[in-house]
Every structure is written in structure tokens, then in C-alpha cells.
CSV table of C-alpha atoms in Angstrom, one decimal:
chain,number,residue,atom,x,y,z
G,1,MET,CA,-1.0,-49.0,-4.3
G,2,LEU,CA,0.4,-46.0,-5.9
G,3,ASP,CA,-1.5,-43.8,-4.3
G,4,LEU,CA,-0.8,-45.4,-1.0
G,5,ARG,CA,3.0,-45.2,-1.8
G,6,LEU,CA,2.3,-41.2,-2.7
G,7,THR,CA,1.1,-41.0,0.8
G,8,ARG,CA,4.1,-42.7,2.9
G,9,ALA,CA,6.8,-41.4,0.2
G,10,ALA,CA,6.0,-37.7,1.6
G,11,ARG,CA,8.9,-35.7,3.7
G,12,PRO,CA,8.9,-35.5,6.9
G,13,ALA,CA,7.6,-31.9,7.1
G,14,VAL,CA,4.4,-32.9,5.1
G,15,GLN,CA,4.3,-36.0,8.1
G,16,LEU,CA,4.4,-33.3,10.7
G,17,ARG,CA,1.7,-31.3,9.2
G,18,ARG,CA,-0.7,-34.6,9.1
G,19,LEU,CA,0.1,-35.3,12.7
G,20,LEU,CA,-0.7,-31.9,13.5
G,21,VAL,CA,-4.4,-32.2,11.9
G,22,ALA,CA,-4.7,-35.7,13.9
G,23,ALA,CA,-3.7,-33.8,16.9
G,24,ALA,CA,-6.2,-30.9,16.3
G,25,SER,CA,-8.6,-33.7,15.9
G,26,ALA,CA,-7.9,-36.0,18.6
G,27,GLY,CA,-8.2,-33.0,21.2
G,28,THR,CA,-11.7,-31.6,19.4
G,29,GLY,CA,-13.0,-35.4,19.4
G,30,PHE,CA,-12.1,-35.4,23.2
G,31,LEU,CA,-13.8,-32.0,23.4
G,32,LEU,CA,-17.1,-33.4,21.8
G,33,LEU,CA,-17.0,-36.6,24.1
G,34,SER,CA,-16.5,-34.5,27.2
G,35,CYS,CA,-20.1,-32.7,26.3
G,36,LEU,CA,-21.9,-36.2,26.4
G,37,GLY,CA,-20.2,-37.6,29.5
G,38,TYR,CA,-21.3,-33.8,31.1
G,39,ALA,CA,-25.1,-34.5,29.7
G,40,LEU,CA,-24.7,-38.6,31.1
G,41,LYS,CA,-23.8,-37.2,34.5
G,42,ARG,CA,-26.3,-34.2,34.6
G,43,PRO,CA,-29.2,-35.2,32.6
G,44,GLU,CA,-30.8,-32.1,34.7
G,45,ALA,CA,-29.0,-30.0,33.1
G,46,ALA,CA,-30.0,-29.7,29.7
G,47,GLY,CA,-29.2,-26.6,28.6
G,48,SER,CA,-26.1,-26.3,29.8
G,49,ALA,CA,-24.8,-29.5,28.2
G,50,ALA,CA,-26.0,-28.2,24.9
G,51,LEU,CA,-24.4,-25.0,25.4
G,52,ARG,CA,-21.0,-26.9,26.0
G,53,LEU,CA,-22.1,-28.4,22.9
G,54,ALA,CA,-22.4,-25.2,21.0
G,55,TRP,CA,-18.9,-24.1,22.2
G,56,CYS,CA,-17.4,-27.0,20.4
G,57,VAL,CA,-17.9,-25.6,17.0
G,58,VAL,CA,-15.2,-22.7,17.7
G,59,PRO,CA,-12.1,-25.9,17.9
G,60,VAL,CA,-14.1,-28.0,14.9
G,61,ALA,CA,-14.5,-25.3,12.4
G,62,ALA,CA,-10.5,-24.4,13.4
G,63,THR,CA,-9.7,-27.8,12.7
G,64,VAL,CA,-11.4,-28.2,9.9
G,65,TYR,CA,-9.7,-25.4,8.7
G,66,LEU,CA,-6.2,-26.3,9.5
G,67,ALA,CA,-6.8,-29.7,8.0
G,68,LEU,CA,-7.9,-27.6,4.3
G,69,ALA,CA,-4.9,-25.6,4.6
G,70,VAL,CA,-2.6,-28.9,5.0
G,71,ALA,CA,-4.5,-30.7,2.4
G,72,ARG,CA,-3.8,-27.5,-0.4
G,73,THR,CA,-0.2,-27.8,0.5
G,74,ASP,CA,0.3,-31.8,0.2
G,75,PRO,CA,3.1,-31.7,-2.9
G,76,GLY,CA,2.5,-35.3,-3.1
G,77,THR,CA,-0.9,-34.0,-4.4
G,78,ARG,CA,-0.1,-31.7,-6.6
G,79,PRO,CA,-1.4,-32.2,-10.0
G,80,ARG,CA,2.1,-32.6,-12.5
G,81,PRO,CA,2.9,-33.6,-15.7
G,82,GLY,CA,2.8,-37.1,-16.7
G,83,LEU,CA,0.4,-38.2,-14.0
G,84,SER,CA,-2.7,-38.8,-16.0
G,85,ALA,CA,-1.4,-41.1,-18.1
G,86,ILE,CA,-0.8,-43.3,-15.4
G,87,GLY,CA,-4.3,-42.7,-14.3
G,88,LEU,CA,-4.2,-39.7,-11.1
G,89,GLY,CA,-5.9,-37.4,-12.9
G,90,PRO,CA,-7.2,-34.2,-10.9
G,91,ALA,CA,-10.1,-36.3,-9.9
G,92,ARG,CA,-8.1,-38.9,-8.4
G,93,LEU,CA,-5.6,-36.5,-6.9
G,94,MET,CA,-8.4,-35.0,-5.1
G,95,ALA,CA,-9.6,-38.2,-3.8
G,96,VAL,CA,-6.3,-38.7,-2.6
G,97,SER,CA,-6.2,-35.7,-0.3
G,98,ALA,CA,-9.7,-36.5,0.7
G,99,LEU,CA,-8.4,-40.1,2.0
G,100,VAL,CA,-5.5,-38.5,3.4
G,101,THR,CA,-8.0,-36.1,5.4
G,102,ALA,CA,-10.0,-38.9,6.3
G,103,LEU,CA,-7.5,-40.7,7.8
G,104,SER,CA,-5.8,-38.4,9.9
G,105,THR,CA,-8.8,-36.7,11.3
G,106,THR,CA,-10.0,-40.7,12.2
G,107,LEU,CA,-6.5,-41.3,13.6
G,108,GLY,CA,-6.8,-38.7,15.8
G,109,SER,CA,-10.5,-39.5,17.2
G,110,LEU,CA,-9.4,-43.2,17.8
G,111,VAL,CA,-7.0,-41.6,20.0
G,112,ALA,CA,-9.5,-39.3,22.0
G,113,LEU,CA,-11.7,-42.1,22.1
G,114,SER,CA,-8.6,-44.3,24.0
G,115,LEU,CA,-7.8,-41.3,26.4
G,116,PHE,CA,-11.5,-40.8,26.7
G,117,LEU,CA,-11.9,-44.1,28.1
G,118,HIS,CA,-8.8,-44.4,30.1
G,119,LEU,CA,-9.8,-41.1,31.9
G,120,ARG,CA,-13.1,-42.8,32.7
G,121,GLY,CA,-11.6,-46.0,34.2
G,122,ASP,CA,-13.0,-48.4,31.8
G,123,LEU,CA,-9.5,-49.8,30.7
G,124,THR,CA,-7.4,-49.8,33.6
G,125,GLY,CA,-9.3,-48.0,36.5
G,126,LEU,CA,-9.8,-44.4,37.6
G,127,PRO,CA,-6.0,-42.8,36.9
G,128,PHE,CA,-5.3,-39.3,38.9
G,129,ASP,CA,-7.6,-40.5,41.9
G,130,GLY,CA,-10.7,-40.2,40.0
G,131,ALA,CA,-10.2,-36.5,39.2
G,132,GLY,CA,-11.9,-36.7,35.7
G,133,ALA,CA,-14.9,-38.5,37.3
G,134,SER,CA,-17.0,-35.4,37.7
G,135,PHE,CA,-17.2,-34.1,34.0
G,136,LEU,CA,-16.3,-37.6,32.3
G,137,ALA,CA,-19.8,-40.0,33.4
G,138,ALA,CA,-17.6,-42.3,35.2
G,139,GLY,CA,-19.5,-45.9,36.3
G,140,LYS,CA,-21.9,-44.7,33.2
G,141,SER,CA,-22.4,-47.0,30.2
G,142,LEU,CA,-22.1,-44.6,27.1
G,143,PRO,CA,-24.3,-44.8,24.1
G,144,LEU,CA,-23.0,-46.8,21.0
G,145,ALA,CA,-24.7,-44.0,18.5
G,146,ALA,CA,-23.5,-41.1,20.1
G,147,THR,CA,-20.3,-41.7,20.8
G,148,LEU,CA,-19.8,-43.0,17.2
G,149,THR,CA,-22.1,-39.8,15.8
G,150,LEU,CA,-19.7,-37.2,18.1
G,151,LEU,CA,-16.5,-39.1,16.5
G,152,ALA,CA,-17.1,-39.0,13.0
G,153,VAL,CA,-18.3,-35.2,13.0
G,154,VAL,CA,-14.4,-34.0,12.5
G,155,PRO,CA,-13.5,-36.9,9.9
G,156,VAL,CA,-16.6,-36.3,7.7
G,157,VAL,CA,-16.6,-32.5,7.8
G,158,ALA,CA,-12.7,-32.1,7.0
G,159,THR,CA,-13.3,-34.8,4.1
G,160,VAL,CA,-16.4,-33.2,2.9
G,161,ALA,CA,-14.7,-29.3,3.0
G,162,VAL,CA,-11.2,-31.0,1.2
G,163,ALA,CA,-13.3,-32.6,-1.6
G,164,LEU,CA,-15.2,-29.5,-2.2
G,165,ALA,CA,-12.2,-27.6,-2.2
G,166,LEU,CA,-10.1,-29.5,-4.0
G,167,ARG,CA,-12.4,-30.7,-7.0
G,168,PRO,CA,-10.8,-30.4,-10.7
G,169,SER,CA,-12.4,-27.5,-12.5
G,170,ASP,CA,-11.5,-26.9,-16.1
G,171,PRO,CA,-9.1,-23.7,-16.3
G,172,ARG,CA,-10.3,-22.6,-19.9
G,173,PRO,CA,-13.6,-19.7,-19.5
G,174,VAL,CA,-16.6,-20.9,-20.4
G,175,VAL,CA,-17.6,-18.5,-24.0
G,176,ARG,CA,-21.2,-17.9,-24.1
G,177,PRO,CA,-22.9,-16.6,-27.4
G,178,GLN,CA,-23.6,-12.8,-27.3
G,179,ARG,CA,-26.9,-12.9,-27.5
G,180,ARG,CA,-27.5,-9.4,-25.9
G,181,TYR,CA,-25.6,-7.9,-28.8
G,182,LEU,CA,-27.1,-9.0,-31.6
G,183,PRO,CA,-29.7,-6.4,-32.2
G,184,PHE,CA,-26.8,-3.7,-31.9
G,185,VAL,CA,-24.5,-5.3,-34.7
G,186,ARG,CA,-27.7,-5.1,-36.9
G,187,GLN,CA,-28.4,-1.5,-36.4
G,188,ALA,CA,-24.6,-0.7,-36.7
G,189,GLY,CA,-24.6,-2.7,-40.0
G,190,GLY,CA,-22.5,-5.3,-39.0
G,191,PRO,CA,-22.8,-8.8,-40.4
G,192,ALA,CA,-26.0,-10.7,-40.5
G,193,VAL,CA,-26.1,-13.3,-37.8
G,194,GLY,CA,-28.0,-16.9,-37.4
G,195,GLY,CA,-29.2,-19.1,-39.5
G,196,ARG,CA,-29.8,-16.7,-42.4
G,197,ALA,CA,-27.2,-15.6,-45.1
G,198,ALA,CA,-25.7,-12.4,-45.2
G,199,GLY,CA,-27.3,-10.9,-48.2
G,200,GLY,CA,-30.9,-12.4,-47.4
G,201,PRO,CA,-34.1,-10.5,-46.8
G,202,ALA,CA,-33.7,-10.4,-42.9
G,203,ALA,CA,-30.5,-8.6,-43.9
G,204,GLY,CA,-32.7,-5.5,-45.2
G,205,GLY,CA,-31.1,-6.4,-48.9
G,206,ARG,CA,-27.9,-6.1,-48.5
G,207,THR,CA,-25.6,-8.6,-49.8
G,208,GLY,CA,-23.0,-9.2,-48.0
G,209,GLU,CA,-20.0,-7.6,-49.5
G,210,VAL,CA,-18.1,-5.2,-47.6
G,211,GLU,CA,-15.0,-2.9,-48.9
G,212,ALA,CA,-11.8,-4.4,-47.8
G,213,ALA,CA,-10.0,-1.4,-45.7
G,214,GLY,CA,-6.7,0.1,-47.0
G,215,GLY,CA,-7.0,-1.7,-50.3
G,216,GLY,CA,-6.1,0.2,-53.3
G,217,GLY,CA,-6.8,-0.2,-57.5
G,218,ALA,CA,-9.7,-2.6,-58.8
G,219,ALA,CA,-8.9,-5.1,-55.6
G,220,GLY,CA,-9.6,-2.7,-53.0
G,221,LYS,CA,-13.1,-1.5,-54.2
G,222,GLY,CA,-16.3,-3.5,-54.3
G,223,THR,CA,-14.6,-6.5,-54.1
G,224,PRO,CA,-17.0,-9.1,-52.3
G,225,ALA,CA,-16.0,-10.4,-49.0
G,226,ALA,CA,-17.0,-13.8,-47.4
G,227,ALA,CA,-20.0,-13.9,-45.9
G,228,ALA,CA,-19.4,-13.8,-42.2
G,229,PRO,CA,-20.5,-17.8,-40.7
G,230,ALA,CA,-23.5,-18.5,-39.4
G,231,GLY,CA,-23.5,-18.1,-35.4
G,232,VAL,CA,-21.0,-15.4,-35.5
G,233,ILE,CA,-20.5,-12.3,-34.0
G,234,ASP,CA,-18.6,-9.4,-35.5
G,235,PRO,CA,-15.5,-8.9,-32.7
G,236,ARG,CA,-16.0,-5.2,-32.8
G,237,PHE,CA,-19.5,-5.6,-31.3
G,238,THR,CA,-18.7,-8.0,-28.7
G,239,SER,CA,-18.0,-7.1,-25.2
G,240,PRO,CA,-13.9,-7.9,-23.6
G,241,SER,CA,-13.4,-11.4,-23.8
G,242,LEU,CA,-12.9,-12.8,-20.2
G,243,THR,CA,-9.1,-13.8,-20.7
G,244,ASP,CA,-8.7,-9.9,-21.8
G,245,LYS,CA,-10.1,-8.5,-18.4
G,246,ALA,CA,-8.1,-11.4,-16.4
G,247,ASP,CA,-4.7,-10.3,-17.9
G,248,ASP,CA,-5.9,-6.1,-16.9
G,249,GLU,CA,-6.0,-7.5,-13.5
G,250,GLY,CA,-3.0,-7.7,-11.9
G,251,ALA,CA,-1.3,-10.0,-8.9
G,252,GLY,CA,-1.4,-6.9,-6.4
G,253,ASP,CA,-4.8,-5.8,-6.8
G,254,THR,CA,-6.4,-4.1,-3.9
G,255,PRO,CA,-8.9,-6.9,-1.9
G,256,ALA,CA,-12.3,-6.0,-2.1
G,257,GLY,CA,-14.3,-5.8,1.3
G,258,LEU,CA,-11.7,-3.1,3.7
G,259,PRO,CA,-14.8,-0.5,4.1
G,260,TRP,CA,-17.2,-3.1,5.3
G,261,ALA,CA,-14.9,-5.2,7.4
G,262,VAL,CA,-13.9,-1.7,9.4
G,263,ALA,CA,-17.6,-1.8,9.9
G,264,LEU,CA,-18.2,-4.8,11.0
G,265,VAL,CA,-15.4,-4.3,13.6
G,266,ALA,CA,-17.0,-0.8,14.6
G,267,ALA,CA,-20.3,-2.5,14.6
G,268,GLY,CA,-18.8,-5.1,16.7
G,269,LEU,CA,-17.6,-3.0,19.5
G,270,THR,CA,-19.9,-0.7,19.5
G,271,ALA,CA,-22.5,-3.1,20.3
G,272,GLN,CA,-20.2,-4.8,23.2
G,273,ALA,CA,-19.9,-0.9,24.7
G,274,TYR,CA,-23.5,-1.1,24.5
G,275,ALA,CA,-24.4,-4.2,26.2
G,276,GLY,CA,-21.6,-3.1,28.7
G,277,ARG,CA,-23.9,-0.7,30.7
G,278,LYS,CA,-25.6,-3.2,32.6
G,279,PRO,CA,-23.5,-6.2,33.0
G,280,PRO,CA,-25.3,-9.3,32.8
G,281,THR,CA,-26.6,-11.3,35.8
G,282,PRO,CA,-25.3,-14.1,37.0
G,283,ALA,CA,-22.3,-13.8,35.5
G,284,PHE,CA,-21.0,-14.6,32.0
G,285,THR,CA,-19.1,-18.0,31.8
G,286,PHE,CA,-19.2,-20.7,29.1
G,287,THR,CA,-22.0,-22.9,31.0
G,288,THR,CA,-24.2,-20.2,31.9
G,289,VAL,CA,-25.0,-17.6,29.4
G,290,PRO,CA,-27.4,-15.0,31.2
G,291,THR,CA,-30.0,-13.2,29.3
G,292,GLY,CA,-28.3,-9.9,28.7
G,293,ALA,CA,-25.5,-11.3,26.9
G,294,GLY,CA,-27.0,-12.0,23.6
G,295,LEU,CA,-25.3,-8.5,22.7
G,296,PHE,CA,-21.7,-9.5,24.2
G,297,LEU,CA,-22.0,-12.8,21.6
G,298,LEU,CA,-23.4,-10.8,18.6
G,299,GLY,CA,-20.3,-7.8,19.1
G,300,TRP,CA,-17.5,-10.5,19.2
G,301,LEU,CA,-18.8,-12.2,16.5
G,302,LEU,CA,-19.5,-9.0,14.1
G,303,THR,CA,-15.2,-8.1,15.5
G,304,ALA,CA,-14.5,-11.4,14.3
G,305,VAL,CA,-15.8,-11.5,11.1
G,306,GLY,CA,-14.7,-8.0,10.8
G,307,LEU,CA,-11.2,-8.7,11.4
G,308,VAL,CA,-10.6,-11.7,9.2
G,309,LEU,CA,-12.4,-9.8,6.0
G,310,ALA,CA,-10.0,-7.0,7.2
G,311,ALA,CA,-6.5,-8.8,7.5
G,312,PRO,CA,-6.4,-9.5,3.2
G,313,GLY,CA,-6.6,-5.1,2.5
G,314,LEU,CA,-4.5,-4.3,5.3
G,315,THR,CA,-1.7,-6.7,4.2
G,316,HIS,CA,-2.1,-5.1,0.9
G,317,LEU,CA,-2.0,-2.0,2.7
G,318,CYS,CA,1.3,-3.2,4.6
G,319,GLY,CA,3.4,-4.1,1.7
G,320,ARG,CA,2.3,-1.3,0.1
G,321,LEU,CA,3.7,1.1,3.2
G,322,LEU,CA,7.0,-1.0,2.7
G,323,GLN,CA,7.6,0.6,-0.7
G,324,CYS,CA,6.8,4.4,0.6
G,325,ALA,CA,9.7,6.7,0.5
G,326,ARG,CA,12.2,5.6,-2.2
G,327,PRO,CA,12.7,2.1,-1.2
G,328,GLY,CA,15.8,-0.5,-2.4
G,329,ALA,CA,15.8,-3.5,-4.0
G,330,LEU,CA,15.1,-5.3,-0.4
G,331,ARG,CA,11.6,-3.1,0.5
G,332,LEU,CA,10.5,-3.7,-3.4
G,333,LEU,CA,10.7,-7.2,-3.0
G,334,ALA,CA,8.7,-7.7,0.3
G,335,GLY,CA,6.3,-5.0,-0.1
G,336,ARG,CA,5.8,-6.5,-3.9
G,337,GLY,CA,5.6,-10.0,-2.2
G,338,LEU,CA,3.1,-9.0,0.8
G,339,MET,CA,1.2,-7.4,-2.2
G,340,ALA,CA,0.9,-10.4,-4.4
G,341,GLU,CA,-0.3,-13.0,-1.6
G,342,ALA,CA,-2.4,-10.2,0.5
G,343,THR,CA,-5.5,-12.4,0.0
G,344,ARG,CA,-3.9,-16.0,0.7
G,345,ILE,CA,-1.9,-14.6,3.8
G,346,GLY,CA,-4.8,-12.5,5.3
G,347,ARG,CA,-7.5,-14.7,5.7
G,348,PRO,CA,-5.3,-17.0,8.2
G,349,LEU,CA,-3.7,-14.1,9.6
G,350,GLY,CA,-7.3,-12.1,10.4
G,351,ILE,CA,-8.2,-15.5,12.1
G,352,LEU,CA,-4.9,-15.8,14.3
G,353,CYS,CA,-5.9,-12.0,15.4
G,354,ALA,CA,-9.5,-13.1,16.1
G,355,VAL,CA,-8.4,-15.8,18.2
G,356,THR,CA,-6.1,-13.4,20.1
G,357,ALA,CA,-8.5,-10.8,20.7
G,358,ALA,CA,-11.0,-13.5,22.0
G,359,GLY,CA,-8.4,-15.1,24.4
G,360,TYR,CA,-7.9,-11.5,25.9
G,361,ALA,CA,-11.5,-11.2,26.1
G,362,VAL,CA,-11.5,-14.7,27.9
G,363,THR,CA,-8.5,-14.5,30.2
G,364,THR,CA,-10.2,-10.8,31.3
G,365,LEU,CA,-13.8,-12.6,32.3
G,366,TYR,CA,-12.0,-15.9,34.2
G,367,ASP,CA,-9.4,-13.6,35.8
G,368,SER,CA,-11.4,-13.7,39.2
G,369,PRO,CA,-11.3,-16.5,41.9
G,370,GLY,CA,-14.9,-17.4,41.9
G,371,ARG,CA,-14.4,-18.5,38.0
G,372,PRO,CA,-11.0,-20.8,37.4
G,373,PHE,CA,-10.1,-21.4,34.0
G,374,GLY,CA,-11.2,-25.4,33.6
G,375,PRO,CA,-9.1,-28.2,32.1
G,376,LEU,CA,-11.7,-28.6,29.1
G,377,SER,CA,-11.8,-24.9,28.7
G,378,ALA,CA,-8.1,-24.9,28.1
G,379,LEU,CA,-8.1,-27.8,26.1
G,380,GLY,CA,-10.5,-26.1,23.2
G,381,ALA,CA,-8.4,-22.6,23.5
G,382,LEU,CA,-5.1,-24.7,23.2
G,383,VAL,CA,-7.0,-26.2,20.2
G,384,VAL,CA,-8.4,-22.9,18.8
G,385,ALA,CA,-4.9,-21.6,19.4
G,386,GLY,CA,-3.1,-23.9,18.1
G,387,CYS,CA,-4.9,-24.9,14.8
G,388,ALA,CA,-4.8,-20.7,14.0
G,389,PHE,CA,-1.5,-20.5,14.5
G,390,ALA,CA,-0.7,-23.6,12.3
G,391,THR,CA,-2.7,-22.6,10.0
G,392,LEU,CA,-1.0,-19.4,9.5
G,393,LEU,CA,2.4,-21.6,9.3
G,394,THR,CA,0.9,-24.2,6.9
G,395,VAL,CA,-0.1,-21.3,4.5
G,396,ALA,CA,3.2,-19.4,4.5
G,397,VAL,CA,4.9,-22.9,3.5
G,398,GLU,CA,1.6,-22.7,1.0
G,399,THR,CA,3.2,-19.4,-0.3
G,400,ARG,CA,6.8,-20.2,-0.2
G,401,GLN,CA,6.0,-22.8,-2.6
G,402,GLY,CA,4.4,-20.7,-5.2
G,403,ARG,CA,6.8,-18.4,-5.2
G,404,ALA,CA,9.3,-21.0,-6.0
G,405,GLU,CA,9.5,-20.4,-10.0
G,406,THR,CA,9.9,-16.9,-9.1
G,407,THR,CA,12.5,-17.5,-6.4
G,408,ASP,CA,14.8,-19.6,-9.2
G,409,ALA,CA,14.3,-16.8,-11.4
G,410,LEU,CA,16.1,-14.3,-9.1
G,411,LEU,CA,19.0,-16.7,-8.3
G,412,ARG,CA,19.2,-17.6,-11.9
G,413,LEU,CA,19.3,-13.7,-12.6
G,414,GLY,CA,22.0,-13.4,-9.8
G,415,ALA,CA,20.2,-12.1,-7.0
G,416,PRO,CA,22.1,-13.0,-3.6
G,417,ALA,CA,20.2,-15.8,-1.7
G,418,THR,CA,20.7,-13.2,1.6
G,419,VAL,CA,18.2,-10.4,-0.2
G,420,LEU,CA,15.9,-13.2,-0.6
G,421,ARG,CA,16.1,-14.6,3.1
G,422,GLY,CA,16.0,-10.4,4.4
G,423,ALA,CA,12.8,-10.0,2.0
G,424,ALA,CA,11.1,-13.0,3.8
G,425,ALA,CA,12.5,-11.5,7.2
G,426,LEU,CA,11.0,-8.0,6.4
G,427,ARG,CA,7.6,-9.5,5.2
G,428,ALA,CA,7.1,-11.3,8.8
G,429,PHE,CA,8.3,-8.1,10.9
G,430,ALA,CA,6.1,-6.2,8.8
G,431,LEU,CA,3.3,-7.8,9.8
G,432,LEU,CA,4.3,-8.1,12.9
G,433,ALA,CA,4.9,-4.4,14.0
G,434,PHE,CA,1.7,-3.8,12.1
G,435,PHE,CA,-0.8,-6.5,13.3
G,436,ALA,CA,0.1,-6.8,17.0
G,437,PRO,CA,-0.6,-3.1,18.0
G,438,LEU,CA,-3.9,-3.6,15.9
G,439,THR,CA,-4.5,-6.9,17.9
G,440,LEU,CA,-3.8,-5.4,21.0
G,441,ALA,CA,-5.9,-2.9,20.8
G,442,ILE,CA,-9.5,-4.4,19.7
G,443,ALA,CA,-9.0,-6.9,22.1
G,444,ALA,CA,-8.8,-4.3,25.0
G,445,LEU,CA,-11.7,-2.7,23.5
G,446,ALA,CA,-13.8,-5.8,23.3
G,447,ALA,CA,-12.8,-6.5,26.6
G,448,PHE,CA,-13.4,-3.3,28.7
G,449,PRO,CA,-17.1,-3.5,28.7
G,450,LEU,CA,-16.4,-7.0,30.6
G,451,THR,CA,-13.7,-5.2,33.2
G,452,ARG,CA,-16.3,-2.5,34.9
């Protein structure tokens, strides 16, 4: 009952994000059912039906990514002091998040099934004068097992992804014995380690007595010291601990992988340019992929992956550029914020840039009277683009929640609220000014072979 109250008592913004997940799940479920209807309507075109189903992997992945972002920003399932005492520990809160995700996606799948049956005429007759009968297999019975399997894809994958991403972990670093330093300890004359005493034969006749450093008189010369406990290594001969290494790394370190990401983008554009020397025949569409279009698809995939991997590093670079040339407090605050949140904001921003570039290429591909942009293609593009944009906004909310303590501290120190809002607006403007021309340039280069 307490879990249900935590779910129902959420704020309207949280409920709106859950409804967005349900809407994305409904759109994806309808696309999957449309693939089933196409296969039932045209059993001889098995390859085209399988290709349509393969294209549905993109909206499924976008929906799952949105569900994961919404689950991470849910304040009702965030660990807080005192909840473990009433049985709501990290594992229980993870289960609540997975349950909420399952309910939201299942609701979307049920809406998709209702809409699909309505358009097929199974509920109240064929609407829109039977316009959807051509791709919904109106008049043919739906196989129950296939329908339930397709509808369960999004809820199962999203629930498992949320459970794996939010599973509780021990925040303490794992301390392992430094066995590899044992020979160096003995050679350097350090205390003996193991089950033998410091003064035993294994220590080469040493008595285990050390001279006290900095001592004077009789107490500082030759005073026997306590032998090292068994299984303990002198810290002088061990490597730095994980905590010390973590303290040396700042929150604004440059994300790794930017050179490899640039190389992937260059390789993808090169592959598309090489494939554009001979236009594939027949024409490339969502339902017919010619033999020569494999290099096109590989180039698009490499370009998209490169954009996603490069976005955190480019976001960090954008924050660094904001602080150039004697910055003031506003630019310093905006730039440091971008550098600290480069990894968290960069990945969704890179996905949105990849979706935008792919949308431009698809629009160029279908910009002809002979290949109109159908309703299912428009629905798929709307689901993917909407999920990418909603995920970016959700991650922005998560970033704002993570900076809540810093913002409160600045307000207590006397920083005006207008400065904080100006820094947020400056960050958004800097990202838009940096990524918009870059995305348009990559989109134009990716679509250029299709226009030849």
C-alpha cells in the first residue's frame, strides 16, 4: 500500500512524464501490430514484412531509453533517509520503479491494441471509409500468440532495463589484498606479511624491531616496536587506494572517447560517399533495401554512433569555450556547469542530433512524388523524434535536481536568482549555437549521396 501511495502522490510533472512513456509505448506497439497486419495481408512478401519489423527496433530502443530516463528522475523512488526503517530500502525502491515502468508501458500497449482493433473494424466497423484496411489486415483474424508477443516487447524490455540500471550497489570500494606487492615488501626490508611472525626464520633472522623515527634518548634508539599484524602490508609499499584516486579526479574532467567518435563519424561519412558513386537500384525505401544499400546503412550507423559518443566531449568543450577570454561570474557559472554535467547531458543530446541528421536524410530520400511519406513512416519518425526530445528534457530535469544543493548554497551566499536563471539560459543557448550548425552540416553531408 505504501508503494502505491508513493506512486499516486507524485507531482503533476512526474505523472506527465509517465504519460509520455505510455504514449511512446502506444505508438511503438501500434507500429509492431502494423507489421503483423502487413504480414497477414501479404503472406507472399515475407522479406518486406521482416524488414518492416526490423525497422521497429529503432522506436523500441527510443521508448526504452525514455522510460529509463523517466525512472531515474522519479523523486518518489529516490533513496532518502528513514525509508529503510519502514522497509523501503534501495532494492524495494528499485522494484517500485520497475513496477511503475511496467504499468506505464503496459497501459500504452493496451491503448495501441484498442486503436489497432478499432481501425481494423473489429469493434465498431471500419472507420475513415476503410482507409487503413490495406495495411491492417481487416477481415482476417489476428493470431493471439503473435499479438501478445509483440505487445509485450516494450513492457518487458523497458522493465528489465530499469531494473538493471537502478539495481542497488555498495557505495564502498572493494578492498582486495595487495598480494602482488608482497615480494617488494620483503626485498625492501618492510614488515613481514602472512601467518609467520616478524622475527621468524622467514624474515631472514630479523627480529621485527624497527627504530622509531624522530625519537631521542633511550626511548628513540632501538626500542622494540610492535610487530606488524598478520596479513597487513606496510602502506608505504602499497599502491594508492581507490578513494585517493577518486579524490584526484574532478567533476569536470574531459570525457574520454572523443577522438574515436570523430573517427567513427568520418568513417561513416566516407562510407556513404563511397556508396553514393553508384545509386542503388531499385530505389531505397523502408520496405525495399537493394543489395547495394548495405554500405549506406553501415555509414548511417557509424555516423549516428559517432555523434552519440562525441557529444559528451563536445559538451565539455562548449563549457570550456564559455570560460575563455576573461569570463565573468555568469560565464564561469554556465561553463563550469556544462563541464560538470557533460556526460549526463551529452549522451541524450548526441542521440537527438543523430535523430535530426537521420530525419533530414530520410526527408531527402522521400522528397519525390513516386515515394510518398506514408502514415506509418510518419508515426515512426514522430515516436523516435519525440522520445529523443523528451529524453533530453527529462535529463535536463535530472541535472537540475542534482544541482539543487549547489543552487541552495549559492542562494544562501547571496547570489541573485536572476544570475542562476541567466546561467541556465546561457548554457542552453551555447549548446544550441554549437550543436545546431554541426548537426546540419553532418546531415547535409550524409544526405548528399542520396541526391546525386
